[in-house]
Short mmCIF file of C-alpha atoms and ligand atoms in Angstrom, two decimals:
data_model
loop_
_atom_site.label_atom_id
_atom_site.label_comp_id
_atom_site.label_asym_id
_atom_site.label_seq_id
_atom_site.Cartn_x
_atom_site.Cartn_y
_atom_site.Cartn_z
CA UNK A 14 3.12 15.32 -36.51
CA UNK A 15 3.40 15.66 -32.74
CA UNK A 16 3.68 13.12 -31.02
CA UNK A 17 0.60 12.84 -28.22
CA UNK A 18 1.35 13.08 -24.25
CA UNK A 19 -1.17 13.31 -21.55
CA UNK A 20 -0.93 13.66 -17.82
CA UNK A 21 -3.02 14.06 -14.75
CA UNK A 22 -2.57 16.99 -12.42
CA UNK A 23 -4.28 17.71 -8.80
CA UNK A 24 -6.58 20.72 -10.22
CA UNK A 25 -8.72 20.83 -6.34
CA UNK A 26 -7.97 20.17 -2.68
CA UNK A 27 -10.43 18.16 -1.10
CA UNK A 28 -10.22 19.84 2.28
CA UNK A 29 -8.19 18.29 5.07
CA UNK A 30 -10.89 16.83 6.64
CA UNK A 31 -12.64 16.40 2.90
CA UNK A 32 -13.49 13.38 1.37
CA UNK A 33 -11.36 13.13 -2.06
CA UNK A 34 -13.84 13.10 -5.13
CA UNK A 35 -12.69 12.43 -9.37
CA UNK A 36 -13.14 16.16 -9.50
CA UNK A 37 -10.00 16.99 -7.66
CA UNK A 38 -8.55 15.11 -10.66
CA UNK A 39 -7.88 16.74 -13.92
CA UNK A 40 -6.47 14.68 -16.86
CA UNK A 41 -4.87 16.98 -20.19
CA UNK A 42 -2.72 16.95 -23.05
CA UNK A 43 1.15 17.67 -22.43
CA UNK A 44 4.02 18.17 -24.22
CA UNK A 45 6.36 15.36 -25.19
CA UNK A 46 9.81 14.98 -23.40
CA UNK A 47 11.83 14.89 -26.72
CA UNK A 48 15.51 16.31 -24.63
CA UNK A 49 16.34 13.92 -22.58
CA UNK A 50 18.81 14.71 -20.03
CA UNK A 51 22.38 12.74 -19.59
CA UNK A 52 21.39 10.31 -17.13
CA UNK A 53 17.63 10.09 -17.64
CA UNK A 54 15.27 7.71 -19.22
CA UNK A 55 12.21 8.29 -20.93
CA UNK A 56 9.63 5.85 -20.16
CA UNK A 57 6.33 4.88 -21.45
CA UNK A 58 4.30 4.32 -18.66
CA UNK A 59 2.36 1.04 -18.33
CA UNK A 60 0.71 0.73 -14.68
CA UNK A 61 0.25 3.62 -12.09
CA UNK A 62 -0.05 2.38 -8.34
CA UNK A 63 -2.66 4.50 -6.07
CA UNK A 64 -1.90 4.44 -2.95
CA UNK A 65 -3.77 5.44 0.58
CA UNK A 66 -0.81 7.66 1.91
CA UNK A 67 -1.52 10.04 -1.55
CA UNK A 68 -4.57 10.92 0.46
CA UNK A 69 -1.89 13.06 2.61
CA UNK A 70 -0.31 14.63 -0.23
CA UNK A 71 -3.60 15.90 -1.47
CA UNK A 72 -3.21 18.71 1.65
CA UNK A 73 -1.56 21.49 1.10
CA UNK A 74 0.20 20.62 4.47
CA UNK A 75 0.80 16.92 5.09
CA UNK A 76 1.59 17.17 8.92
CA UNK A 77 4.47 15.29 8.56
CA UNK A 78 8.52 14.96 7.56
CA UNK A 79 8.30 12.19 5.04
CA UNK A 80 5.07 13.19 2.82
CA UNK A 81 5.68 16.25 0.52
CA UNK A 82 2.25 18.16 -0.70
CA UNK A 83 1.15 17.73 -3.96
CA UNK A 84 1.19 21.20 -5.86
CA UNK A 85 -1.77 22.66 -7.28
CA UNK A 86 -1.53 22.30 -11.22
CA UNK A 87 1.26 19.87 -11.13
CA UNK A 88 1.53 16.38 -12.48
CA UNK A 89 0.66 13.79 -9.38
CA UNK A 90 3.37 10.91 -8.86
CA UNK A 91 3.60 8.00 -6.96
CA UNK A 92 4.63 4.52 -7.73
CA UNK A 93 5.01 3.13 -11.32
CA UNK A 94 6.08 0.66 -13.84
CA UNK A 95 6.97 1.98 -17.30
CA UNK A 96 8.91 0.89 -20.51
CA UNK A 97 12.22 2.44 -21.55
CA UNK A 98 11.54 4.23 -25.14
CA UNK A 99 15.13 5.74 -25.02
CA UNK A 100 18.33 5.80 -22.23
CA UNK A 101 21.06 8.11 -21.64
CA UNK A 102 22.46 5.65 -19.24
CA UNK A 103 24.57 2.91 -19.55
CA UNK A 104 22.91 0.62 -17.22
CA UNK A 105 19.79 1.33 -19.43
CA UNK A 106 18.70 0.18 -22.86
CA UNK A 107 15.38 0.66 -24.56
CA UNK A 108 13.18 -2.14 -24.01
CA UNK A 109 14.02 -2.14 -20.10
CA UNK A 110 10.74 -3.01 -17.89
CA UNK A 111 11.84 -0.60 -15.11
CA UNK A 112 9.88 0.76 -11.63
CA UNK A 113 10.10 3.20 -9.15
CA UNK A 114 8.21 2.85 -5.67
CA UNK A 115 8.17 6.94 -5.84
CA UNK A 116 7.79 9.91 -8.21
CA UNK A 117 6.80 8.24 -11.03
CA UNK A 118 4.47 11.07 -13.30
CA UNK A 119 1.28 10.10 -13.76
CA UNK A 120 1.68 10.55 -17.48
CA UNK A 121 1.86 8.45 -20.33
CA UNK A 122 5.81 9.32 -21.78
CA UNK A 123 7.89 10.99 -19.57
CA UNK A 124 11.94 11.51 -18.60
CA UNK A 125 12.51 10.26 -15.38
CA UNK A 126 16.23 9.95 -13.99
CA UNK A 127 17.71 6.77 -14.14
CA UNK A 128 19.12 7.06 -10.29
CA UNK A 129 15.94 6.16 -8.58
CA UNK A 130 14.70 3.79 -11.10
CA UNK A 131 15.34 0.23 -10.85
CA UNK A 132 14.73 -2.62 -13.65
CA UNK A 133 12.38 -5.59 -13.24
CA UNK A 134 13.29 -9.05 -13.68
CA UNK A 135 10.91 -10.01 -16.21
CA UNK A 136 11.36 -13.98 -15.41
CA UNK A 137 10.67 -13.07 -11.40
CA UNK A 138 7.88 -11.17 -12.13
CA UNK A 139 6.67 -13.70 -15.22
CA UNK A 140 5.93 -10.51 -17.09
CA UNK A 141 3.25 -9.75 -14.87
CA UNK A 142 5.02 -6.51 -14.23
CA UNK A 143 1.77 -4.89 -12.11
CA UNK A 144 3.53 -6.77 -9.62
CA UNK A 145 6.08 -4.74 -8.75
CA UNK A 146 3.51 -2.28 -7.21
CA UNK A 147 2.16 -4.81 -5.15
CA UNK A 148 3.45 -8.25 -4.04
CA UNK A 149 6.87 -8.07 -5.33
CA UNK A 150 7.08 -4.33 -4.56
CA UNK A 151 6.16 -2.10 -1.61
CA UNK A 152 3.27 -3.86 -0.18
CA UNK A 153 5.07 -7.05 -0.26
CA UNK A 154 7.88 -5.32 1.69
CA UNK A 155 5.90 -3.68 3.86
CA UNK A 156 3.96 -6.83 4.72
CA UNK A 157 7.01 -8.96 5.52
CA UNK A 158 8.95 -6.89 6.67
CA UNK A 159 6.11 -5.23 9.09
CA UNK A 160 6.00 -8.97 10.45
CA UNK A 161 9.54 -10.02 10.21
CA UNK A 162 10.87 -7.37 12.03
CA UNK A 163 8.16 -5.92 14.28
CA UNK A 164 5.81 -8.64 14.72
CA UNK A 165 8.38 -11.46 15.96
CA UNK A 166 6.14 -14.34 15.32
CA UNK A 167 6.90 -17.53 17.45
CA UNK A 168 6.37 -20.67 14.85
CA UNK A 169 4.11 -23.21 16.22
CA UNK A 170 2.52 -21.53 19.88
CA UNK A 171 -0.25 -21.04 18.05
CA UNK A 172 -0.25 -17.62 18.05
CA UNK A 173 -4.05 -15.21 17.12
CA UNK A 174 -2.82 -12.34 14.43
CA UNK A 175 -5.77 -9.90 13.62
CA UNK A 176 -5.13 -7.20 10.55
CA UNK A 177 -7.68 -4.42 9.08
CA UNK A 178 -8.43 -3.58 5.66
CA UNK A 179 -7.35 -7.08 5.23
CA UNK A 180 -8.39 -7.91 1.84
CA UNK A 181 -6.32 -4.65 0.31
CA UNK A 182 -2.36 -4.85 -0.89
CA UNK A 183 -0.89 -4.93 2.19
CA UNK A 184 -3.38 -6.84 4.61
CA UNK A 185 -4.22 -9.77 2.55
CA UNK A 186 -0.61 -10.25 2.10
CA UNK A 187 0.35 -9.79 6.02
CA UNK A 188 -2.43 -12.20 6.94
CA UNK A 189 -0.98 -14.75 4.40
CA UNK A 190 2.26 -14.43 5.37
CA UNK A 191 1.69 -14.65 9.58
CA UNK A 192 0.57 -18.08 8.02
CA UNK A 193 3.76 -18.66 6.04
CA UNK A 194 5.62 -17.60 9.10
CA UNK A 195 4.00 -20.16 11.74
CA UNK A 196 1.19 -18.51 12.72
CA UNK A 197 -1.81 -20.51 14.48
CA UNK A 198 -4.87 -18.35 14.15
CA UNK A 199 -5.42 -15.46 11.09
CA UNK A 200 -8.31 -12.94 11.43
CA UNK A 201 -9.14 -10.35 9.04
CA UNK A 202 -10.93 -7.38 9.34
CA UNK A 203 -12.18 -5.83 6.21
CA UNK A 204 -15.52 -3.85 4.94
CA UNK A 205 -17.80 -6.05 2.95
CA UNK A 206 -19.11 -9.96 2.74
CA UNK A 207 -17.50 -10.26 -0.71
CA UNK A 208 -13.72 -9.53 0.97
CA UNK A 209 -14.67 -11.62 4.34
CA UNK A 210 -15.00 -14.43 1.91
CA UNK A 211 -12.03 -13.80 -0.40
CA UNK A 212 -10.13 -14.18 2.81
CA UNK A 213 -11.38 -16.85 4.24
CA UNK A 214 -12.49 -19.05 0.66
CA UNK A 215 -9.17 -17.87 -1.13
CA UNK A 216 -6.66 -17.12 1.60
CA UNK A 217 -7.04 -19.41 4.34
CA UNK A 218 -7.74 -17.03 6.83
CA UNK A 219 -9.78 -18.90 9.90
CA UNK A 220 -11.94 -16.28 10.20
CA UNK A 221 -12.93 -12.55 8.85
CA UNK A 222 -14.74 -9.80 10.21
CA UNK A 223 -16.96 -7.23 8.20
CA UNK A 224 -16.57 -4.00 9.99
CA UNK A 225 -19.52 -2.17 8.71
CA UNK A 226 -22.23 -4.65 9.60
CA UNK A 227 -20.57 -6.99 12.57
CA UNK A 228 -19.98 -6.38 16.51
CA UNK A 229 -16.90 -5.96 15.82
CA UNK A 230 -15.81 -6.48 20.19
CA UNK A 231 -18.08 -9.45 19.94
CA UNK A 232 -16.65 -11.19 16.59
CA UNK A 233 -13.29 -10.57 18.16
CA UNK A 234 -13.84 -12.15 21.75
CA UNK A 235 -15.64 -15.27 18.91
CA UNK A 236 -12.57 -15.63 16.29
CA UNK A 237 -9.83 -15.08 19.01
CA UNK A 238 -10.88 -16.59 21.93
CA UNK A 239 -7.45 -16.77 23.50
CA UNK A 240 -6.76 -12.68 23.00
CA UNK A 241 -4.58 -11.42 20.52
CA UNK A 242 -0.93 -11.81 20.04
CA UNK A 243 -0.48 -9.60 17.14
CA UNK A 244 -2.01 -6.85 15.29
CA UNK A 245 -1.54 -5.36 12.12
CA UNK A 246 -2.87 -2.26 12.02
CA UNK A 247 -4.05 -0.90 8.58
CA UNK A 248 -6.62 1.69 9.85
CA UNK A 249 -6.23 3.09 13.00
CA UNK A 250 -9.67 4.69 14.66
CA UNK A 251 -12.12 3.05 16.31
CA UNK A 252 -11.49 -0.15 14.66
CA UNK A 253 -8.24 -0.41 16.22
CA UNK A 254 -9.46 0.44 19.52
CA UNK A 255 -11.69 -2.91 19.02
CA UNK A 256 -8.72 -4.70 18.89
CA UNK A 257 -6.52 -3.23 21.31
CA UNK A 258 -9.18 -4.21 24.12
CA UNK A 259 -8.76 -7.60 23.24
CA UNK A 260 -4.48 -7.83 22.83
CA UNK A 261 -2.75 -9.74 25.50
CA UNK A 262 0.03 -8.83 27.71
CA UNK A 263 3.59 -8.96 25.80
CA UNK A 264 1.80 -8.40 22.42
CA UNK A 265 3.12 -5.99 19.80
CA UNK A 266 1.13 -4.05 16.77
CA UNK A 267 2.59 -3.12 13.69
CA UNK A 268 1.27 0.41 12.95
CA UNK A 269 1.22 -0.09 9.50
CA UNK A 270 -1.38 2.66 8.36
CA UNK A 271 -4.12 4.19 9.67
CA UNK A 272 -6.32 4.97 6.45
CA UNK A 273 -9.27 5.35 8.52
CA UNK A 274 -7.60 8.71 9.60
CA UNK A 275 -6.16 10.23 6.70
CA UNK A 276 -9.48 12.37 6.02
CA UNK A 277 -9.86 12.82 9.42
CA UNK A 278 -6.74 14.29 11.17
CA UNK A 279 -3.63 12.19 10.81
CA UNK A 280 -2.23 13.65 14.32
CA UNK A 281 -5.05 12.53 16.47
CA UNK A 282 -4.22 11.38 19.42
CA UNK A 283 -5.10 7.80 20.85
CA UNK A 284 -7.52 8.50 23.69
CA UNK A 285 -6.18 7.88 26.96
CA UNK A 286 -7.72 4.84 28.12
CA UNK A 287 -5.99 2.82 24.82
CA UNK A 288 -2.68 4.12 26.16
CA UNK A 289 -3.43 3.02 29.36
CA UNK A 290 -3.89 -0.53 27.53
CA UNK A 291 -1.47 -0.32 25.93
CA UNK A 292 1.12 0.63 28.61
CA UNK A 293 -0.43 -1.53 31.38
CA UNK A 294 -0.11 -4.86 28.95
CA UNK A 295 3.23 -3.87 27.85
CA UNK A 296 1.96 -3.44 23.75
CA UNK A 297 5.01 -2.76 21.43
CA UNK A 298 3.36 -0.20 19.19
CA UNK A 299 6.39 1.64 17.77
CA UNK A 300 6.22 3.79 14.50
CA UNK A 301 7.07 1.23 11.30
CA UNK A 302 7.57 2.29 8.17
CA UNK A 303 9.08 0.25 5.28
CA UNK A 304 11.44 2.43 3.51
CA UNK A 305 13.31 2.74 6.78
CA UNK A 306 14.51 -1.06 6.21
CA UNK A 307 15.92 -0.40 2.27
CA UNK A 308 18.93 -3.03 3.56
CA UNK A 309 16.22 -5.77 3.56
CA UNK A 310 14.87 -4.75 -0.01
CA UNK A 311 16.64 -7.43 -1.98
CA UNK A 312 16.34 -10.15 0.54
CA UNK A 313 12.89 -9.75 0.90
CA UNK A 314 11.87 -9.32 -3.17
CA UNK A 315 13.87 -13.09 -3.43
CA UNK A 316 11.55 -14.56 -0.50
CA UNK A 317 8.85 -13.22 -2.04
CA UNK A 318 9.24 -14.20 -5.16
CA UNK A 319 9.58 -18.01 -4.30
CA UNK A 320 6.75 -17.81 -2.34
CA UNK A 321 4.32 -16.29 -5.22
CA UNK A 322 5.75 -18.71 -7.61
CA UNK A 323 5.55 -21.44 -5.32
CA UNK A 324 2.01 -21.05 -4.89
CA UNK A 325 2.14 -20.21 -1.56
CA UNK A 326 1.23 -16.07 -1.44
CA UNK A 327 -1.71 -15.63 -3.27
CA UNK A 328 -1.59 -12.16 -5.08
CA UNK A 329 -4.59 -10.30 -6.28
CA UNK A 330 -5.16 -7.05 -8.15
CA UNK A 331 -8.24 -4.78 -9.09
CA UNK A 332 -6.87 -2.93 -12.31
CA UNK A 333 -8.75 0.10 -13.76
CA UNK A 334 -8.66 1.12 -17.11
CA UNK A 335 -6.89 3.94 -18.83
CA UNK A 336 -4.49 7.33 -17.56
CA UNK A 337 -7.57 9.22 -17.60
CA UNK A 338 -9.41 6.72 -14.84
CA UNK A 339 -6.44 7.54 -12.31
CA UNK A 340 -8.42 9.62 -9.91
CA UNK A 341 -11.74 7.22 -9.74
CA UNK A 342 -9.03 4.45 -9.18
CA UNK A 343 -7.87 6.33 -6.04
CA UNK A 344 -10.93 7.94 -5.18
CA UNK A 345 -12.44 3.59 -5.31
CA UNK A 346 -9.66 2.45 -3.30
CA UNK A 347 -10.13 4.94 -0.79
CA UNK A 348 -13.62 3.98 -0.65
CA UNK A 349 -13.33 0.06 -0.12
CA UNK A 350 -13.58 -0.72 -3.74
CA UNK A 351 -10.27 -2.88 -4.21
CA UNK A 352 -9.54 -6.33 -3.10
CA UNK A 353 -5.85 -6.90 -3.01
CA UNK A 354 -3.95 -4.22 -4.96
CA UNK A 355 -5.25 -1.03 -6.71
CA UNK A 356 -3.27 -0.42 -10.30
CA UNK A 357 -4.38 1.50 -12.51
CA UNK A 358 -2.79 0.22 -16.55
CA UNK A 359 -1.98 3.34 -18.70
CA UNK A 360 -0.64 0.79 -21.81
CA UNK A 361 0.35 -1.98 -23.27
CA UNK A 362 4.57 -1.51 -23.96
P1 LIG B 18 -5.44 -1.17 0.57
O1 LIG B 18 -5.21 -1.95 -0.65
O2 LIG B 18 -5.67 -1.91 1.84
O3 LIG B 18 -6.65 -0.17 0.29
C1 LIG B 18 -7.19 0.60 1.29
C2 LIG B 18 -8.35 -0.14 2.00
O4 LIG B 18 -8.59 0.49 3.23
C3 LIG B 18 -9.67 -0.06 1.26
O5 LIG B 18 -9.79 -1.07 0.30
C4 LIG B 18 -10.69 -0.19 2.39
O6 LIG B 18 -11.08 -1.55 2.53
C5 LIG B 18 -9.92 0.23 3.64
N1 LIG B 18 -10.48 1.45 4.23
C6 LIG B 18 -10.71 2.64 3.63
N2 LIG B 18 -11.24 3.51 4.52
C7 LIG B 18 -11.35 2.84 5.70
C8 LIG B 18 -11.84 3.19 6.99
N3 LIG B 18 -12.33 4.42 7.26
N4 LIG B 18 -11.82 2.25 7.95
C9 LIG B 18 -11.36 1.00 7.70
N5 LIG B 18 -10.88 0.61 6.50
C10 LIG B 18 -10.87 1.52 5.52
O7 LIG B 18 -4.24 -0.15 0.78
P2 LIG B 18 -2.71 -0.52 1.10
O8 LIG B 18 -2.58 -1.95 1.36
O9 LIG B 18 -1.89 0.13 0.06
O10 LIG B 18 -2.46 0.28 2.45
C11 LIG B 18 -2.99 -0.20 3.68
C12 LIG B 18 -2.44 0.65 4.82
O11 LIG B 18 -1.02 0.47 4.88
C13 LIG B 18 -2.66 2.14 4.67
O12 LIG B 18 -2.96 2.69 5.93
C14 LIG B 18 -1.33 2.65 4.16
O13 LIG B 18 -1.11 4.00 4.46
C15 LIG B 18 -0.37 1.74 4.87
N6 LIG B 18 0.94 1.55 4.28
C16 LIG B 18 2.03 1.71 5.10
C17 LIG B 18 3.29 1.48 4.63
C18 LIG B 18 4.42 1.58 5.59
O14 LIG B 18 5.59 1.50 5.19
N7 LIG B 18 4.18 1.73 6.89
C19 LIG B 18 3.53 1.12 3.22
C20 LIG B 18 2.31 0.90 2.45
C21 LIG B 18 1.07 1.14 2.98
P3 LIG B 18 -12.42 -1.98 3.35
O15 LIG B 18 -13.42 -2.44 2.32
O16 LIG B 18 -11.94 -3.09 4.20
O17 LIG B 18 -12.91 -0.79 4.08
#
């Protein structure tokens, strides 16, 4: 009998400036990778990550060096955790709880090479291996190393740190960890009443902000009444703007993301009067991205780790059910509907 694979391909564009909708997704049977090459695994996949920046991918240009285009008809990838069914490689053996930040198929067995893949440790992780998409993987990184290296957080001057989309992967992990790291007064800024008190009930954040029904300038002049020393920037838009009125002079922004764009037009400008801000109070605002710092990887995982099993870095997940559920996982995420991080579980190993 043969043996059943299924996959999800990008069967629609959603326009650049289009909001991405389930239809765009198409889930279908596929053949099973029964060759494996020398030097590949197959895998059984068990979680899928969705991710905001696969919003870029969906174009059929992405605007930029680092983001290929998804092809039409193709099998979407992104990050994933999977189970090794079979290894041609010697640092490999079936059984192997492995991940890969990047180009991992959405699909339920396929051959993936062993280069690029790295293996979990299951006692770090406490077999909660969704976690390597999210605090012990790239948002963790991206979190701590966004405010390790860019933020420069001075330990006990009681310093005002505002982030956006606060309550997702990254952002309710940043916010937790400008805490960890010394940090006098955490703000979040996030889109509904249920995430403002998740942050503030759950993660100790002084004080949270719901963008879609607050003043946002006048919540910010309440919750950070000495300006603000540090921003991390999820969004970007008009949100950020709120927030770059209020930094002081000498402060610095992490340009995380800017989700708020990614519909929009990813290359839009800020207007002129936030540069002038921004070069008049001397705002660091330089370009970070996380796999630029792949030396800090391993350092970072280990803090991580001890903090999570300490107790100290709270980790949260919204998990959707089932391969075929992919695309409404993305399409929800997109749309505010995750608190911490978005996973979608394909199966049990
Ligand atoms: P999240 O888990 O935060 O999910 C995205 C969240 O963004 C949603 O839950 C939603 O929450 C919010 N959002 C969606 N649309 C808007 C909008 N128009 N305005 C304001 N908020 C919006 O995702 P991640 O933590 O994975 O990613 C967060 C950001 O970090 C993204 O911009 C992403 O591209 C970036 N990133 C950057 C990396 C780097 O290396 N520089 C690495 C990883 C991520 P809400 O209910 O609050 O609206």
């Amino acid at each position: 009998m043969a043996l059943i694979n299924r996959r999800v391909i990008l069967c629609q564009r959603p326009g650049v400036k289009g909001k991405p909708t389930v239809d765009n997704f198409h889930t279908e049977d596929c053949e099973y990778p029964t060759d494996i090459e020398e030097g590949h695994l197959l895998v059984k996949t068990l979680f899928l990550s969705v991710d905001p920046y696969m919003r870029i991918c969906m174009n059929a240009d992405t605007g930029t060096q680092h983001l290929h285009p998804w092809k039409l008809g193709h099998t979407i990838s992104g990050g994933g955790v999977g189970i090794v069914t079979k290894s041609r490689c010697d640092m490999f053996v079936a059984g192997d709880i492995v991940y890969k930040d990047f180009n991992w198929p959405w699909q339920l067995h396929a051959s993936v090479p062993a280069a690029q893949t790295n293996k979990i440790d299951t006692s770090v992780t406490n077999n909660h291996h969704s976690l390597a998409l999210g605090a012990l993987g790239m948002p963790g990184l991206t979190s701590l190393i966004g405010i390790r290296e860019r933020a420069q957080l001075k330990a006990g001057t009681n310093q005002t740190f505002v982030v956006s989309a606060a309550a997702g992967a990254c952002g309710s992990l940043a916010g937790q960890i400008a805490r960890l790291d010394g940090c006098g007064t955490v703000v979040g800024i996030c889109g509904t009443e249920g995430k403002c008190r998740f942050l503030i009930d759950d993660l100790g954040f002084d004080a949270a902000i719901n963008y879609k029904t607050d003043d946002i300038a006048a919540r910010l002049r309440e919750c950070c009444p000495a300006g603000i020393d540090v921003y991390f920037d999820n969004v970007g838009g008009e949100i950020s703007n709120h927030v770059i009125r209020q930094m002081n002079d000498d402060s610095r922004i992490v340009p995380c993301g800017q989700i708020s764009q990614y519909s929009i037009d990813i290359r839009c400008p800020l207007e002129k009067s936030i540069r002038d801000i921004l070069k008049n109070r001397r705002i660091d605002r330089e370009v970070f991205a996380s796999y630029n710092y792949n030396s800090l990887f391993k350092e970072g995982i280990a803090q991580l780790a001890k903090w999570v099993q300490e107790g100290k870095l709270k980790t949260r997940e919204t998990v959707v059910e089932g391969l075929e559920n992919c695309g409404a996982a993305f399409v929800g995420m997109m749309n505010g509907n995750n608190i911490g991080k978005q996973v979608v579980h394909v199966a049990n190993p």
